[in-house]
Tab-separated table of C-alpha atoms in Angstrom:
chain	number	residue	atom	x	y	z
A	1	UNK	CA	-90.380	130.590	217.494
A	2	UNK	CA	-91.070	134.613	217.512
A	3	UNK	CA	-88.621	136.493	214.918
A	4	UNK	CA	-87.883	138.662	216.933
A	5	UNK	CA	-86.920	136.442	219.936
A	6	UNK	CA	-84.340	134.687	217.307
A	7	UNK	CA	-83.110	138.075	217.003
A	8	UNK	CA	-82.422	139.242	220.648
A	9	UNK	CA	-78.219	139.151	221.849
A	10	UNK	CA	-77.388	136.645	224.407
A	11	UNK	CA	-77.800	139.598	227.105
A	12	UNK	CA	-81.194	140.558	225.962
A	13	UNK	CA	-82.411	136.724	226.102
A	14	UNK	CA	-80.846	136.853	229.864
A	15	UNK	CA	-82.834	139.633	230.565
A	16	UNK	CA	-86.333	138.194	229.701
A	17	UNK	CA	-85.846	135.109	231.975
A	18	UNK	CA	-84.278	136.706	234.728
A	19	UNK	CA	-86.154	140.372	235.089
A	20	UNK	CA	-84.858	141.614	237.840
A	21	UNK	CA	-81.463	139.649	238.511
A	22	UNK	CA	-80.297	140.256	234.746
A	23	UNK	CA	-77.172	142.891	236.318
A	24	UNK	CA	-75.604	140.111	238.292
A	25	UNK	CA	-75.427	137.777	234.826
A	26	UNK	CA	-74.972	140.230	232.667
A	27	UNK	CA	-71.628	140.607	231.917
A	28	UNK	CA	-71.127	136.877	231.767
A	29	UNK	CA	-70.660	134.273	228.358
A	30	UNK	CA	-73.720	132.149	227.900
A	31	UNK	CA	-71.483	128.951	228.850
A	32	UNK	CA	-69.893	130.232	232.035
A	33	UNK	CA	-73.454	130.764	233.147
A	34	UNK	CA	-74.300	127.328	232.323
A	35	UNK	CA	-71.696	125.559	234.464
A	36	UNK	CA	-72.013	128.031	237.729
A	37	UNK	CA	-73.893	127.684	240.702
A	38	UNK	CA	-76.407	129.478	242.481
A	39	UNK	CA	-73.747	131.198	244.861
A	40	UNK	CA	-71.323	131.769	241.684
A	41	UNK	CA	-74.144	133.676	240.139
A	42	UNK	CA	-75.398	135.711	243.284
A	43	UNK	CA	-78.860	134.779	241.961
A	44	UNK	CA	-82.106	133.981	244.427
A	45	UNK	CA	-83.660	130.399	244.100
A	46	UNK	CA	-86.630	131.352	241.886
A	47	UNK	CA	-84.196	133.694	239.122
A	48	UNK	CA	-81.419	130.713	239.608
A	49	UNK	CA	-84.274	128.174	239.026
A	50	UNK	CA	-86.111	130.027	235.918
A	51	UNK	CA	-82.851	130.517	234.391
A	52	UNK	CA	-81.569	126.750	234.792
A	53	UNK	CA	-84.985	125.337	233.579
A	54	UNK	CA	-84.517	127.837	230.644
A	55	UNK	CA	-81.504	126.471	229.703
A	56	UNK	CA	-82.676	122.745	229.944
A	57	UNK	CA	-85.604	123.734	228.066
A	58	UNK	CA	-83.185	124.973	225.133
A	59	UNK	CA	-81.105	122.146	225.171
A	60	UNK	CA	-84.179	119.840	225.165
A	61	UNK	CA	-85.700	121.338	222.294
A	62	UNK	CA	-82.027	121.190	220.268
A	63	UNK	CA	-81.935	117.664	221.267
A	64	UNK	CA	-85.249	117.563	219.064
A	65	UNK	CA	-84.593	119.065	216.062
A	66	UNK	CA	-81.432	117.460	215.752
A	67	UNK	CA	-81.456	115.021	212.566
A	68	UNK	CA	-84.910	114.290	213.204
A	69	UNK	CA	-85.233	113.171	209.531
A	70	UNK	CA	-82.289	111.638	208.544
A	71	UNK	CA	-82.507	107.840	207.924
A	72	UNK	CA	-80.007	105.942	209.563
A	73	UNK	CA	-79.147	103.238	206.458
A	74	UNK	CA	-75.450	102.591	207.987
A	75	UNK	CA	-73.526	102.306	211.527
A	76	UNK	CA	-71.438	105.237	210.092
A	77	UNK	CA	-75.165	107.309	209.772
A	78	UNK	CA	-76.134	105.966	213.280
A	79	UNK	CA	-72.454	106.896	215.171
A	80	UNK	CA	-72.748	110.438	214.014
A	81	UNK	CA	-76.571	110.550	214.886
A	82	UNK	CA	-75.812	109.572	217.968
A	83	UNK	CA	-72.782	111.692	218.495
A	84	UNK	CA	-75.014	114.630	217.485
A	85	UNK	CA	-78.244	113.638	219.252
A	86	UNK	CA	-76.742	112.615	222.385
A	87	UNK	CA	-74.086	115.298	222.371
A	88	UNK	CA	-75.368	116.765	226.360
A	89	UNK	CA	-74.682	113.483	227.979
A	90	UNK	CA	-71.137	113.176	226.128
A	91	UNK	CA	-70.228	116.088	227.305
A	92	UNK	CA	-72.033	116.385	230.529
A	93	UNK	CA	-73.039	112.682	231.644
A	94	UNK	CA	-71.930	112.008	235.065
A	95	UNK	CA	-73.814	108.524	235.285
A	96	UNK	CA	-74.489	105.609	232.934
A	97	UNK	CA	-77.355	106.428	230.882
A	98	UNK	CA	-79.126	103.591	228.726
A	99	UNK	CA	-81.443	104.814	225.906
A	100	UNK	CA	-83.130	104.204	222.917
A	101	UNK	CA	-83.927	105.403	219.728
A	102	UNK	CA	-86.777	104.023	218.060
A	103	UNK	CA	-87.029	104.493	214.553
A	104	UNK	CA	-89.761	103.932	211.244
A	105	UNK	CA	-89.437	101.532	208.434
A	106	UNK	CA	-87.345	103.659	206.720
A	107	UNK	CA	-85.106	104.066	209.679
A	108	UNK	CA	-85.755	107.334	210.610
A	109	UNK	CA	-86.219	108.770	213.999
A	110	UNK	CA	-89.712	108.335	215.647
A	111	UNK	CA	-88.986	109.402	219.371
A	112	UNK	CA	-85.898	109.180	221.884
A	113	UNK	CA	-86.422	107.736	225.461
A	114	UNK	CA	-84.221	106.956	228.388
A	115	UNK	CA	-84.795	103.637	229.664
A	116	UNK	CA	-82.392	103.627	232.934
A	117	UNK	CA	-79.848	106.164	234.604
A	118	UNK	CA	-77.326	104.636	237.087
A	119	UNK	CA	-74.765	101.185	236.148
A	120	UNK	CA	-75.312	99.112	232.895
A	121	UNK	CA	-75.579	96.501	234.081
A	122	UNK	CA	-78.566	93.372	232.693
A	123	UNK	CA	-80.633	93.475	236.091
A	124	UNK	CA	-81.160	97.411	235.520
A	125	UNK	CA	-81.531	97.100	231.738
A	126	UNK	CA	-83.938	94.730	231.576
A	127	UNK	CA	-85.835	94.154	227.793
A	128	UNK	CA	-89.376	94.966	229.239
A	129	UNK	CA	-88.580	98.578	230.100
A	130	UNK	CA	-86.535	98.983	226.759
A	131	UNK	CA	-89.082	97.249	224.380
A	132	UNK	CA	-92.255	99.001	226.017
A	133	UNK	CA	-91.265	102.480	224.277
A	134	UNK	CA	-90.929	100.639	221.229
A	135	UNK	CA	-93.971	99.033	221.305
A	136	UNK	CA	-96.142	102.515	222.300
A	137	UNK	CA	-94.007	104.384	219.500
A	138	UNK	CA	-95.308	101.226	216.581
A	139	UNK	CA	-91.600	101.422	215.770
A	140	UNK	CA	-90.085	98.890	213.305
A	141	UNK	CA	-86.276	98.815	214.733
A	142	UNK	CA	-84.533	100.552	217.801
A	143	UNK	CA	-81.331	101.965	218.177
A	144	UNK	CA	-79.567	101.237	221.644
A	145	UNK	CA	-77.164	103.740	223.051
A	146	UNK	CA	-75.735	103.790	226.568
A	147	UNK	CA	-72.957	106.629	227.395
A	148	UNK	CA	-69.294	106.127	229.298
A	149	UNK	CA	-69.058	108.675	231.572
A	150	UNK	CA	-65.142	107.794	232.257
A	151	UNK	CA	-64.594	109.481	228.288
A	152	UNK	CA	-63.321	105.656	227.248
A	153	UNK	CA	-65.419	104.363	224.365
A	154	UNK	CA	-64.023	101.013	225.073
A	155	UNK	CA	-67.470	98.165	225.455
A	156	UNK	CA	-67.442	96.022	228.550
A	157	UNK	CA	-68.453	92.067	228.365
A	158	UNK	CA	-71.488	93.284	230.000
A	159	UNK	CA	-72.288	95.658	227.054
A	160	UNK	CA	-72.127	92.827	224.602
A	161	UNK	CA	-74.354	90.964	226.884
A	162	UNK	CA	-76.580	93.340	227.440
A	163	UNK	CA	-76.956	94.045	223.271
A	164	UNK	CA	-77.326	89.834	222.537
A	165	UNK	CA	-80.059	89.823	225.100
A	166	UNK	CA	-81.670	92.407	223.262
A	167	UNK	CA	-81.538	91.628	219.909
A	168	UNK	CA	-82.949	88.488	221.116
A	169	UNK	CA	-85.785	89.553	222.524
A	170	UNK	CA	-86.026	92.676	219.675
A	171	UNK	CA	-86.384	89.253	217.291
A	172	UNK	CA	-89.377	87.538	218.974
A	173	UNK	CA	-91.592	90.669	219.405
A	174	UNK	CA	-90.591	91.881	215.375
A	175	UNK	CA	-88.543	94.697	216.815
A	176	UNK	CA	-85.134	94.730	215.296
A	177	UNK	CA	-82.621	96.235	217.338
A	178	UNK	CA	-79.715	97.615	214.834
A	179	UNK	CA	-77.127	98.595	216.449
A	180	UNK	CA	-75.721	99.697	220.148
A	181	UNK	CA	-73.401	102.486	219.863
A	182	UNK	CA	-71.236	103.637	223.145
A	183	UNK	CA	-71.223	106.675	223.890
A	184	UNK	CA	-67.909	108.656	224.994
A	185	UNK	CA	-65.990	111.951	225.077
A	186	UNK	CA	-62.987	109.804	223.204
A	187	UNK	CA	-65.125	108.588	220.702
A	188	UNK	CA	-68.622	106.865	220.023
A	189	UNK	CA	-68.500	103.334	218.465
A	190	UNK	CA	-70.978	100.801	217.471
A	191	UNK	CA	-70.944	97.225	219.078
A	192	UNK	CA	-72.011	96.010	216.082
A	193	UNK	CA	-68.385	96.728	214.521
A	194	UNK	CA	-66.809	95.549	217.824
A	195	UNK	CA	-68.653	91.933	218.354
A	196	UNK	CA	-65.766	89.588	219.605
């Protein structure tokens, strides 16, 4: 990234994506903007749209730096990976999101993919959709995650269900799958810790 872009006040930023429409943002925090809508903002569709995709583009690219070496060696390491890398949909997750991390022999990140958006539930997280990531990415061991939009932490039967079936499958293709950590504005936890 440009110097001098890393430089610029939240107000200058503002005014390179929007051009024109800068005056009717201007005054505003960088958060406020973020949860407003169109009408809120008195923006057209192409400033509101620029200015939207900018922000998703930031967040996108923080979700990318964010531990991207760090070898996860313990469920402690993974919950606060997760809790870090995942830290938009805690906040902001307004459906059940299943993803995966899949990670090197070392157990450090490779690449981050969402498998399925809408219920967990074992007919929409089915292994072949998790395990073909893994298998493009040459990964050694994945990393499940799956958020609780409802801020409780607390796993359902189906979770544990959901984690057996794929650490059973993660065993005959030589993919381990190490842990599956919940997701949650209350907490995050790993299943691992909380296996009846």
């Amino acid at each position: 990234m440009s110097p001098r872009v890393k430089e610029k006040s939240d107000k200058e930023l503002l005014a390179l994506v929007l051009r024109s429409q800068f005056e009717r943002v201007a005054n505003r925090k960088v958060r406020e903007i973020a949860q407003a809508s169109k009408a809120e903002l008195g923006l057209t569709d192409i400033a509101y749209e620029r200015l939207m995709a900018g922000i998703e583009l930031g967040k996108r690219v923080g979700e990318a730096k964010t531990n991207f070496n760090e070898r996860l060696t313990s469920t402690h390491k993974a919950v606060a990976f997760c809790r870090s890398h995942f830290s938009r949909l805690i906040a902001e997750g307004l459906q059940e999101e299943f993803h995966i991390v899949t990670l090197d022999t070392k157990h450090r990140m490779i690449d981050s993919h969402r498998i399925t958006v809408g219920t967990l539930d074992a007919s929409l997280v089915h292994p072949r959709e998790v395990f073909r990531p893994a298998i493009r990415d040459a990964c050694s061991c994945v990393l499940l995650a799956h958020n609780h939009p409802s801020g409780d932490p607390t796993p359902s039967r189906e979770d544990f269900k959901v984690t057996q079936q794929l650490t059973e499958v993660g065993k005959v293709i030589g993919i381990t799958a190490l842990d599956h950590i919940v997701l949650a504005r209350e907490n995050c936890l790993s299943l691992r810790e909380q296996e009846p």
